[in-house]
């Protein structure tokens, strides 16, 4: 009788170990050390895969208060982020996502500038959902745009252009 008790106990332990081994991989697969908010951002990035885009404009009016021949460039990366460069600040690309109302997934850019003193820089972004959003930034200060001063220069940030078609 003792032999059968030990055998039964051994089979029960082996069964429990086997059951644990079979359920462990699925439990481990779900145990991702990446925080959930980072996972959500990664999923958004995967959903927002666009081709790169670039646009530029130049101030060619000599009476534009020190802005003559300033080039403003806007570009996107493949993850749908949009950036602005002011040629007076070479090598500095400002993430336009820091402005209020900026779209999360940008498919296209356009920039234009008025040639007066003070002037305005118009930044238009095409969101992946087809909605155009525009920011109007003052070029009155004559100081090159930086991440620190762009939000103040652009005031309310991006607003949707009324009646734009949604693709």
mmCIF file of C-alpha atoms in Angstrom:
data_model
loop_
_atom_site.group_PDB
_atom_site.id
_atom_site.type_symbol
_atom_site.label_atom_id
_atom_site.label_comp_id
_atom_site.label_asym_id
_atom_site.label_seq_id
_atom_site.Cartn_x
_atom_site.Cartn_y
_atom_site.Cartn_z
ATOM 1 C CA UNK A 1 0.000 0.000 0.000
ATOM 2 C CA UNK A 2 2.869 2.322 0.770
ATOM 3 C CA UNK A 3 4.294 1.799 -2.690
ATOM 4 C CA UNK A 4 1.058 2.920 -4.272
ATOM 5 C CA UNK A 5 0.809 6.045 -2.053
ATOM 6 C CA UNK A 6 4.282 7.183 -3.046
ATOM 7 C CA UNK A 7 3.552 6.477 -6.697
ATOM 8 C CA UNK A 8 0.267 8.390 -6.552
ATOM 9 C CA UNK A 9 1.976 11.312 -4.834
ATOM 10 C CA UNK A 10 4.741 11.272 -7.473
ATOM 11 C CA UNK A 11 2.235 11.310 -10.310
ATOM 12 C CA UNK A 12 0.350 14.216 -8.697
ATOM 13 C CA UNK A 13 3.580 16.249 -8.344
ATOM 14 C CA UNK A 14 4.642 15.449 -11.903
ATOM 15 C CA UNK A 15 1.190 16.421 -13.167
ATOM 16 C CA UNK A 16 1.325 19.723 -11.312
ATOM 17 C CA UNK A 17 4.779 20.490 -12.731
ATOM 18 C CA UNK A 18 3.624 19.605 -16.228
ATOM 19 C CA UNK A 19 0.532 21.757 -15.876
ATOM 20 C CA UNK A 20 2.682 24.662 -14.645
ATOM 21 C CA UNK A 21 5.096 24.224 -17.536
ATOM 22 C CA UNK A 22 2.266 24.289 -20.041
ATOM 23 C CA UNK A 23 0.692 27.455 -18.633
ATOM 24 C CA UNK A 24 3.930 29.356 -17.923
ATOM 25 C CA UNK A 25 4.804 30.372 -21.492
ATOM 26 C CA UNK A 26 1.499 32.165 -22.077
ATOM 27 C CA UNK A 27 1.781 33.910 -18.726
ATOM 28 C CA UNK A 28 5.331 34.978 -19.491
ATOM 29 C CA UNK A 29 4.394 36.236 -22.940
ATOM 30 C CA UNK A 30 1.858 38.586 -21.371
ATOM 31 C CA UNK A 31 4.351 39.788 -18.763
ATOM 32 C CA UNK A 32 5.840 42.612 -20.861
ATOM 33 C CA UNK A 33 8.142 44.928 -18.873
ATOM 34 C CA UNK A 34 7.277 47.852 -21.183
ATOM 35 C CA UNK A 35 4.848 50.245 -19.461
ATOM 36 C CA UNK A 36 1.387 50.207 -21.032
ATOM 37 C CA UNK A 37 1.531 53.888 -22.049
ATOM 38 C CA UNK A 38 4.755 53.223 -23.966
ATOM 39 C CA UNK A 39 3.106 50.232 -25.621
ATOM 40 C CA UNK A 40 0.197 52.446 -26.671
ATOM 41 C CA UNK A 41 2.638 54.975 -28.150
ATOM 42 C CA UNK A 42 4.438 52.195 -30.014
ATOM 43 C CA UNK A 43 1.116 50.953 -31.415
ATOM 44 C CA UNK A 44 0.213 54.502 -32.481
ATOM 45 C CA UNK A 45 3.602 54.784 -34.182
ATOM 46 C CA UNK A 46 2.980 51.520 -36.036
ATOM 47 C CA UNK A 47 -0.428 52.769 -37.173
ATOM 48 C CA UNK A 48 1.103 56.091 -38.230
ATOM 49 C CA UNK A 49 3.552 55.081 -40.891
ATOM 50 C CA UNK A 50 3.735 57.727 -43.604
ATOM 51 C CA UNK A 51 6.174 58.720 -46.310
ATOM 52 C CA UNK A 52 8.492 61.606 -45.578
ATOM 53 C CA UNK A 53 7.545 65.090 -46.709
ATOM 54 C CA UNK A 54 9.371 68.432 -46.893
ATOM 55 C CA UNK A 55 8.391 71.989 -47.817
ATOM 56 C CA UNK A 56 10.085 75.377 -47.637
ATOM 57 C CA UNK A 57 9.567 79.082 -48.112
ATOM 58 C CA UNK A 58 11.969 82.009 -48.253
ATOM 59 C CA UNK A 59 11.578 85.682 -47.403
ATOM 60 C CA UNK A 60 12.659 87.593 -50.526
ATOM 61 C CA UNK A 61 11.465 91.073 -49.557
ATOM 62 C CA UNK A 62 14.350 93.218 -48.303
ATOM 63 C CA UNK A 63 12.027 95.389 -46.206
ATOM 64 C CA UNK A 64 11.023 92.440 -44.019
ATOM 65 C CA UNK A 65 12.864 93.568 -40.882
ATOM 66 C CA UNK A 66 15.993 91.413 -40.908
ATOM 67 C CA UNK A 67 14.266 88.351 -42.346
ATOM 68 C CA UNK A 68 15.545 88.832 -45.911
ATOM 69 C CA UNK A 69 16.669 85.465 -47.334
ATOM 70 C CA UNK A 70 15.509 83.543 -44.240
ATOM 71 C CA UNK A 71 14.404 80.055 -45.225
ATOM 72 C CA UNK A 72 11.740 78.227 -43.227
ATOM 73 C CA UNK A 73 11.517 74.464 -43.757
ATOM 74 C CA UNK A 74 8.993 71.913 -42.547
ATOM 75 C CA UNK A 75 9.560 68.168 -42.723
ATOM 76 C CA UNK A 76 8.032 64.945 -41.485
ATOM 77 C CA UNK A 77 9.604 61.668 -40.466
ATOM 78 C CA UNK A 78 8.216 58.200 -41.234
ATOM 79 C CA UNK A 79 6.491 58.121 -37.840
ATOM 80 C CA UNK A 80 4.290 61.120 -38.689
ATOM 81 C CA UNK A 81 6.098 63.741 -36.586
ATOM 82 C CA UNK A 82 6.485 67.222 -38.100
ATOM 83 C CA UNK A 83 9.459 69.538 -37.584
ATOM 84 C CA UNK A 84 10.309 73.178 -38.403
ATOM 85 C CA UNK A 85 13.728 74.634 -39.232
ATOM 86 C CA UNK A 86 14.604 78.340 -39.277
ATOM 87 C CA UNK A 87 17.736 78.959 -41.398
ATOM 88 C CA UNK A 88 18.873 81.593 -38.892
ATOM 89 C CA UNK A 89 19.274 78.723 -36.418
ATOM 90 C CA UNK A 90 21.128 76.084 -38.509
ATOM 91 C CA UNK A 91 20.792 72.467 -37.468
ATOM 92 C CA UNK A 92 17.894 73.065 -35.066
ATOM 93 C CA UNK A 93 14.690 71.223 -35.999
ATOM 94 C CA UNK A 94 11.752 72.036 -33.741
ATOM 95 C CA UNK A 95 9.175 69.303 -33.106
ATOM 96 C CA UNK A 96 5.858 70.920 -34.056
ATOM 97 C CA UNK A 97 4.099 68.535 -31.690
ATOM 98 C CA UNK A 98 4.920 70.969 -28.899
ATOM 99 C CA UNK A 99 2.334 73.410 -30.287
ATOM 100 C CA UNK A 100 -1.244 73.073 -29.109
ATOM 101 C CA UNK A 101 -3.561 71.325 -31.555
ATOM 102 C CA UNK A 102 -0.803 69.667 -33.609
ATOM 103 C CA UNK A 103 -1.981 66.484 -35.332
ATOM 104 C CA UNK A 104 -0.562 63.190 -34.034
ATOM 105 C CA UNK A 105 0.108 61.702 -37.475
ATOM 106 C CA UNK A 106 1.248 64.183 -40.132
ATOM 107 C CA UNK A 107 1.198 63.121 -43.783
ATOM 108 C CA UNK A 108 2.176 66.433 -45.405
ATOM 109 C CA UNK A 109 3.507 69.937 -44.721
ATOM 110 C CA UNK A 110 3.328 73.396 -46.278
ATOM 111 C CA UNK A 111 4.907 76.651 -45.142
ATOM 112 C CA UNK A 112 4.503 80.199 -46.393
ATOM 113 C CA UNK A 113 5.484 83.594 -45.086
ATOM 114 C CA UNK A 114 4.131 87.101 -45.537
ATOM 115 C CA UNK A 115 6.722 89.622 -46.608
ATOM 116 C CA UNK A 116 6.030 92.605 -44.424
ATOM 117 C CA UNK A 117 7.356 93.944 -41.179
ATOM 118 C CA UNK A 118 6.085 92.347 -38.995
ATOM 119 C CA UNK A 119 5.236 89.252 -40.969
ATOM 120 C CA UNK A 120 3.613 85.915 -40.330
ATOM 121 C CA UNK A 121 4.736 82.361 -40.930
ATOM 122 C CA UNK A 122 1.911 80.007 -41.901
ATOM 123 C CA UNK A 123 2.534 76.342 -41.102
ATOM 124 C CA UNK A 124 -0.037 73.949 -42.544
ATOM 125 C CA UNK A 125 -0.019 70.256 -41.662
ATOM 126 C CA UNK A 126 -2.057 67.563 -43.371
ATOM 127 C CA UNK A 127 -3.122 64.985 -40.795
ATOM 128 C CA UNK A 128 -3.304 61.356 -41.913
ATOM 129 C CA UNK A 129 -7.103 61.547 -41.553
ATOM 130 C CA UNK A 130 -7.236 64.263 -44.253
ATOM 131 C CA UNK A 131 -7.856 67.275 -42.004
ATOM 132 C CA UNK A 132 -5.674 70.350 -42.536
ATOM 133 C CA UNK A 133 -4.474 72.177 -39.437
ATOM 134 C CA UNK A 134 -2.749 75.556 -39.564
ATOM 135 C CA UNK A 135 -0.683 77.651 -37.181
ATOM 136 C CA UNK A 136 0.055 81.334 -37.763
ATOM 137 C CA UNK A 137 3.314 82.452 -36.153
ATOM 138 C CA UNK A 138 4.555 86.007 -35.777
ATOM 139 C CA UNK A 139 7.991 86.765 -37.197
ATOM 140 C CA UNK A 140 8.075 90.206 -35.535
ATOM 141 C CA UNK A 141 10.804 89.515 -32.986
ATOM 142 C CA UNK A 142 13.551 88.922 -35.545
ATOM 143 C CA UNK A 143 14.896 86.208 -33.254
ATOM 144 C CA UNK A 144 15.361 82.761 -34.813
ATOM 145 C CA UNK A 145 12.693 80.247 -33.824
ATOM 146 C CA UNK A 146 13.663 77.756 -31.110
ATOM 147 C CA UNK A 147 11.681 75.186 -29.105
ATOM 148 C CA UNK A 148 11.550 77.775 -26.304
ATOM 149 C CA UNK A 149 10.092 80.722 -28.252
ATOM 150 C CA UNK A 150 7.988 79.025 -30.969
ATOM 151 C CA UNK A 151 4.908 78.404 -28.766
ATOM 152 C CA UNK A 152 4.713 82.111 -27.867
ATOM 153 C CA UNK A 153 5.220 83.167 -31.505
ATOM 154 C CA UNK A 154 2.465 80.796 -32.677
ATOM 155 C CA UNK A 155 -0.103 81.809 -30.066
ATOM 156 C CA UNK A 156 -3.030 79.378 -30.067
ATOM 157 C CA UNK A 157 -1.093 76.777 -32.074
ATOM 158 C CA UNK A 158 -2.777 74.646 -34.717
ATOM 159 C CA UNK A 159 -6.450 74.948 -35.584
ATOM 160 C CA UNK A 160 -8.352 72.944 -38.187
ATOM 161 C CA UNK A 161 -9.057 74.785 -41.395
ATOM 162 C CA UNK A 162 -12.837 74.910 -41.820
ATOM 163 C CA UNK A 163 -14.445 72.812 -44.545
ATOM 164 C CA UNK A 164 -11.312 70.907 -45.530
ATOM 165 C CA UNK A 165 -12.084 67.608 -47.191
ATOM 166 C CA UNK A 166 -11.485 64.462 -45.194
ATOM 167 C CA UNK A 167 -9.952 61.690 -47.288
#
